[in-house]
C-alpha cells in the first residue's frame, strides 16, 4: 500500500501531514512543515486540553469559537488567527450557535520558536492576531492540500508555501526588525519568562541562552522592571498559583508541579512567605470571601 501524506477524516476535515521525514529531522531544520489542514467544525466541537511538540497557527475563516491557553481565554471570530506554541497546554472549542471554520498550519525547527515569538511579541494579544485576511492564507494552505508529485517534491513545495505564509504574517503584524535586537534584549528575556514560567528555569541557563553574563542579566532586568529576574519569576508563579487555587480543584501538589517548583514543600514555603497563609488556607479563605484575599 502506497504511503500518503493526505488524510480525509470526513466531509468536514482534510489534512496534509508530512510523514516522509522524522520529527528529529524536522527539529534540526531551520523551519519545517509538520501539517496543514482545513476543518468545518460542528457546533460545540472541541480539541484538547493537549500539548503538542510543534507550533500551530489557526486562521479563522467563518463563525466563532474560544481558545484557552496559559489561563487566558480568547473569544475569536473570522479574521483572527491563534498561535499555539509547542509545549503549551491548549484547548479550543467551536461556538454552539455559530461554529467556526478554520484552516491551519503547523511547523517546527531550530528557529521555529524564535519566528513564532517574534510574531507573538508583535501581536496585540500575544496568542492572537486580529484583522487578518484569512482567505489569502486559506488559498495557500489549499495549495498544500492539493499537492501532487513525489514525496520529496511535495515536501519541498509544502515548505516553500510555509515560508510564504510566515513571510505574509510578518508583514501583516508589522514586525520591525530593529525591535528584535540588543536594544530590546531585556524585553525578549521577560517575554521568555512569561512564556516558560511553568518550566524549571535556571537563571544561569537563561543568561547563557541569550548570550550574556548572569550578573549583567540580573542588572539590566532590575534596571528595567525594578525587580530581580528571580523574584519576578517567583511572583509570576505565585500569581498563577493563586488563580489555580481559586478556580480549580487541583491539589496543592499538582499545582506546585505544574508551575515548576522544586517540590511541594518549596512551593508552600514561598507561598506562605508571600501571603502569610499556606496554599490550602488561601483557597479556603478565597472561596469564603471572594476578593478579600491578598494578591501580588
XYZ file of C-alpha atoms in Angstrom:
296
model
C 0.000 0.000 0.000
C 1.386 3.401 -1.016
C 2.008 5.740 1.901
C 0.153 9.037 1.567
C 0.511 12.409 3.262
C -3.156 13.272 2.707
C -5.763 12.437 5.329
C -9.503 12.862 4.765
C -11.262 12.291 8.069
C -14.808 13.144 6.936
C -16.637 15.604 4.697
C -15.657 18.459 7.026
C -11.940 17.937 7.609
C -8.917 17.454 5.389
C -5.264 17.355 6.413
C -1.822 17.101 4.866
C 0.740 15.619 7.264
C 4.332 15.307 6.116
C 5.386 11.774 7.071
C 8.467 11.153 4.952
C 10.855 12.878 7.353
C 11.187 12.179 11.065
C 10.431 14.676 13.819
C 14.145 14.712 14.634
C 14.945 15.659 11.041
C 12.350 18.448 11.104
C 13.510 19.673 14.510
C 17.046 20.081 13.182
C 15.938 22.038 10.126
C 15.648 25.826 10.182
C 11.882 25.653 9.648
C 9.947 22.597 8.545
C 6.287 21.888 7.880
C 4.564 19.344 10.101
C 0.966 19.551 8.873
C -1.680 21.737 7.262
C -5.432 21.379 7.097
C -8.963 22.672 6.974
C -11.927 21.944 9.222
C -15.553 22.955 9.263
C -16.455 22.316 12.900
C -19.734 21.034 14.237
C -21.462 23.065 16.995
C -19.531 22.782 20.257
C -16.723 20.729 18.704
C -13.608 20.950 20.879
C -9.977 19.847 20.877
C -7.848 19.325 23.970
C -6.638 20.074 26.509
C -3.463 18.839 24.871
C 0.244 19.580 24.477
C 1.991 19.411 21.127
C 5.622 19.022 20.149
C 5.237 21.501 17.271
C 3.945 25.045 16.810
C 0.478 25.616 15.389
C -1.346 28.560 13.778
C -5.091 28.529 13.027
C -6.768 31.073 10.732
C -10.478 31.551 11.445
C -12.443 31.836 8.209
C -16.018 31.972 9.455
C -18.011 31.613 12.673
C -16.806 31.917 16.257
C -15.084 29.912 18.973
C -12.842 30.206 22.009
C -9.204 29.469 22.815
C -7.986 28.558 26.314
C -4.222 28.758 26.821
C -1.989 29.622 29.786
C -5.098 30.518 31.814
C -6.126 33.047 29.164
C -9.446 32.764 27.338
C -9.938 34.420 23.950
C -13.206 34.756 22.035
C -12.357 34.543 18.341
C -14.108 35.114 15.031
C -13.434 35.451 11.314
C -10.234 37.353 10.588
C -8.487 36.152 13.740
C -5.528 33.794 13.913
C -4.498 31.995 17.079
C -0.970 30.828 17.798
C -0.193 27.808 19.975
C 3.482 27.290 20.859
C 4.895 23.824 21.330
C 4.742 22.588 24.894
C 1.770 24.733 25.938
C -1.494 23.239 27.195
C -4.294 24.461 24.943
C -7.986 23.849 24.462
C -10.258 25.329 21.829
C -13.946 24.989 21.163
C -16.358 25.984 18.406
C -19.397 28.063 19.272
C -22.623 26.122 19.678
C -24.582 28.785 17.772
C -22.109 29.794 15.078
C -19.331 27.178 14.891
C -16.151 28.271 13.241
C -14.379 27.074 10.148
C -10.624 27.374 10.168
C -7.531 26.403 8.295
C -4.221 25.683 9.988
C -0.546 25.089 9.530
C 1.952 23.580 11.976
C 5.732 23.526 11.934
C 8.915 23.001 13.916
C 12.646 23.545 13.504
C 15.678 25.150 15.118
C 14.438 28.699 14.535
C 10.711 27.974 14.643
C 10.312 29.151 18.235
C 12.099 32.403 17.504
C 9.886 33.065 14.469
C 6.747 32.319 16.462
C 7.846 34.503 19.386
C 8.614 37.357 17.007
C 5.054 37.132 15.721
C 3.642 36.872 19.246
C 5.516 39.916 20.534
C 4.202 41.888 17.560
C 0.594 40.782 18.130
C -1.801 42.755 20.315
C -2.797 39.782 22.489
C 0.315 37.533 22.329
C -1.579 34.405 21.283
C -3.989 36.093 18.870
C -3.591 38.169 15.709
C -6.652 40.200 14.707
C -7.898 41.741 11.465
C -6.277 39.366 9.016
C -7.453 38.491 5.549
C -7.797 34.826 6.477
C -8.753 33.783 2.965
C -5.369 34.644 1.483
C -3.880 32.184 3.962
C -6.565 29.645 3.129
C -5.640 29.815 -0.539
C -2.020 28.987 0.219
C -2.921 26.168 2.602
C -5.369 24.839 -0.020
C -2.372 24.597 -2.348
C -0.668 22.318 0.180
C -3.809 20.195 0.408
C -3.785 19.698 -3.359
C -0.085 18.947 -3.869
C 0.935 16.293 -6.350
C 4.198 14.674 -7.314
C 6.714 12.552 -5.446
C 7.004 12.728 -1.631
C 10.221 14.736 -1.942
C 8.598 17.133 -4.385
C 5.606 17.541 -2.077
C 7.907 18.168 0.891
C 9.804 20.920 -0.913
C 6.639 22.521 -2.314
C 4.911 22.451 1.093
C 7.891 24.045 2.824
C 8.013 26.738 0.174
C 4.384 27.562 0.917
C 5.088 27.557 4.673
C 7.782 30.191 4.094
C 5.304 32.269 2.080
C 2.754 32.088 4.882
C 5.298 33.110 7.520
C 6.512 35.989 5.369
C 2.933 37.228 4.937
C 2.304 37.029 8.676
C 5.417 39.054 9.438
C 4.181 41.700 7.015
C 0.648 41.675 8.438
C 1.730 42.109 12.077
C 4.125 44.905 11.119
C 7.158 43.206 12.612
C 10.060 45.615 12.992
C 13.483 44.025 12.716
C 15.035 46.779 14.834
C 12.738 45.933 17.754
C 14.219 42.431 17.995
C 17.808 43.469 18.576
C 20.039 44.110 21.553
C 18.088 47.245 22.478
C 15.114 45.102 23.410
C 17.089 42.203 24.868
C 15.612 42.602 28.335
C 12.093 42.646 26.866
C 12.832 39.436 24.992
C 14.028 37.831 28.224
C 10.909 38.949 30.090
C 8.754 37.529 27.311
C 10.693 34.272 27.571
C 9.984 34.147 31.313
C 6.298 34.953 30.748
C 6.022 32.121 28.253
C 8.037 29.491 30.121
C 7.398 30.249 33.794
C 5.988 26.741 34.328
C 9.328 25.143 33.445
C 12.088 24.549 35.978
C 14.096 27.507 34.729
C 17.617 28.280 35.892
C 18.669 31.897 35.539
C 22.229 30.980 34.610
C 20.978 28.852 31.726
C 18.634 31.633 30.574
C 21.542 34.092 30.533
C 23.580 31.599 28.501
C 20.690 31.163 26.057
C 20.685 34.903 25.413
C 24.480 35.125 25.276
C 25.006 37.347 28.324
C 26.638 37.053 31.742
C 24.265 36.185 34.630
C 25.289 39.319 36.560
C 24.574 41.507 33.534
C 21.250 39.720 33.067
C 20.243 40.483 36.666
C 21.373 44.107 36.448
C 19.592 45.079 33.225
C 16.418 43.248 34.247
C 16.309 45.049 37.609
C 17.012 48.394 35.955
C 14.115 47.893 33.536
C 11.488 46.292 35.794
C 12.531 47.238 39.325
C 12.780 43.631 40.470
C 15.339 40.865 40.094
C 14.559 38.172 37.487
C 14.463 35.566 40.273
C 11.839 37.496 42.240
C 9.899 38.327 39.067
C 9.715 34.651 38.170
C 8.691 33.632 41.684
C 5.986 36.306 41.831
C 4.684 35.254 38.423
C 4.433 31.621 39.524
C 2.635 32.631 42.723
C 0.117 34.746 40.806
C -0.675 31.753 38.640
C -0.904 29.589 41.761
C -3.462 31.967 43.291
C -5.651 31.722 40.239
C -5.435 27.937 40.160
C -6.256 27.684 43.860
C -9.284 29.926 43.435
C -10.687 28.491 40.223
C -9.801 24.776 40.201
C -9.935 21.702 42.411
C -6.345 20.733 41.620
C -4.354 19.554 44.613
C -1.545 21.672 46.031
C 0.929 19.020 44.871
C -0.341 19.160 41.279
C -0.325 22.977 41.237
C 3.211 23.010 42.616
C 4.436 20.590 39.947
C 2.587 22.368 37.120
C 4.304 25.662 37.984
C 7.812 24.258 38.028
C 8.536 24.478 41.759
C 11.249 22.172 43.043
C 8.734 20.341 45.227
C 5.546 20.933 47.202
C 7.473 21.986 50.309
C 9.357 24.700 48.405
C 6.085 25.913 46.877
C 4.301 26.060 50.236
C 7.233 27.895 51.827
C 7.305 30.530 49.062
C 3.528 30.895 49.092
C 3.340 31.321 52.869
C 6.143 33.876 52.794
C 4.227 35.939 50.230
C 0.694 35.617 51.642
C 1.199 34.670 55.300
C -1.019 31.597 54.849
C -0.367 28.188 53.242
C -1.975 27.421 49.854
C -4.795 25.300 51.267
C -5.827 28.069 53.668
C -5.644 30.640 50.855
C -8.057 28.511 48.839
C -10.460 28.211 51.769
C -10.406 31.950 52.523
C -10.771 32.980 48.887
C -13.897 30.889 48.497
C -15.412 32.205 51.695
C -14.953 35.817 50.744
C -14.107 36.365 47.103
C -11.877 39.368 46.564
C -10.808 39.778 50.186
C -7.643 37.735 49.885
C -4.331 39.468 49.268
C -2.802 39.132 45.808
C 0.641 40.055 44.492
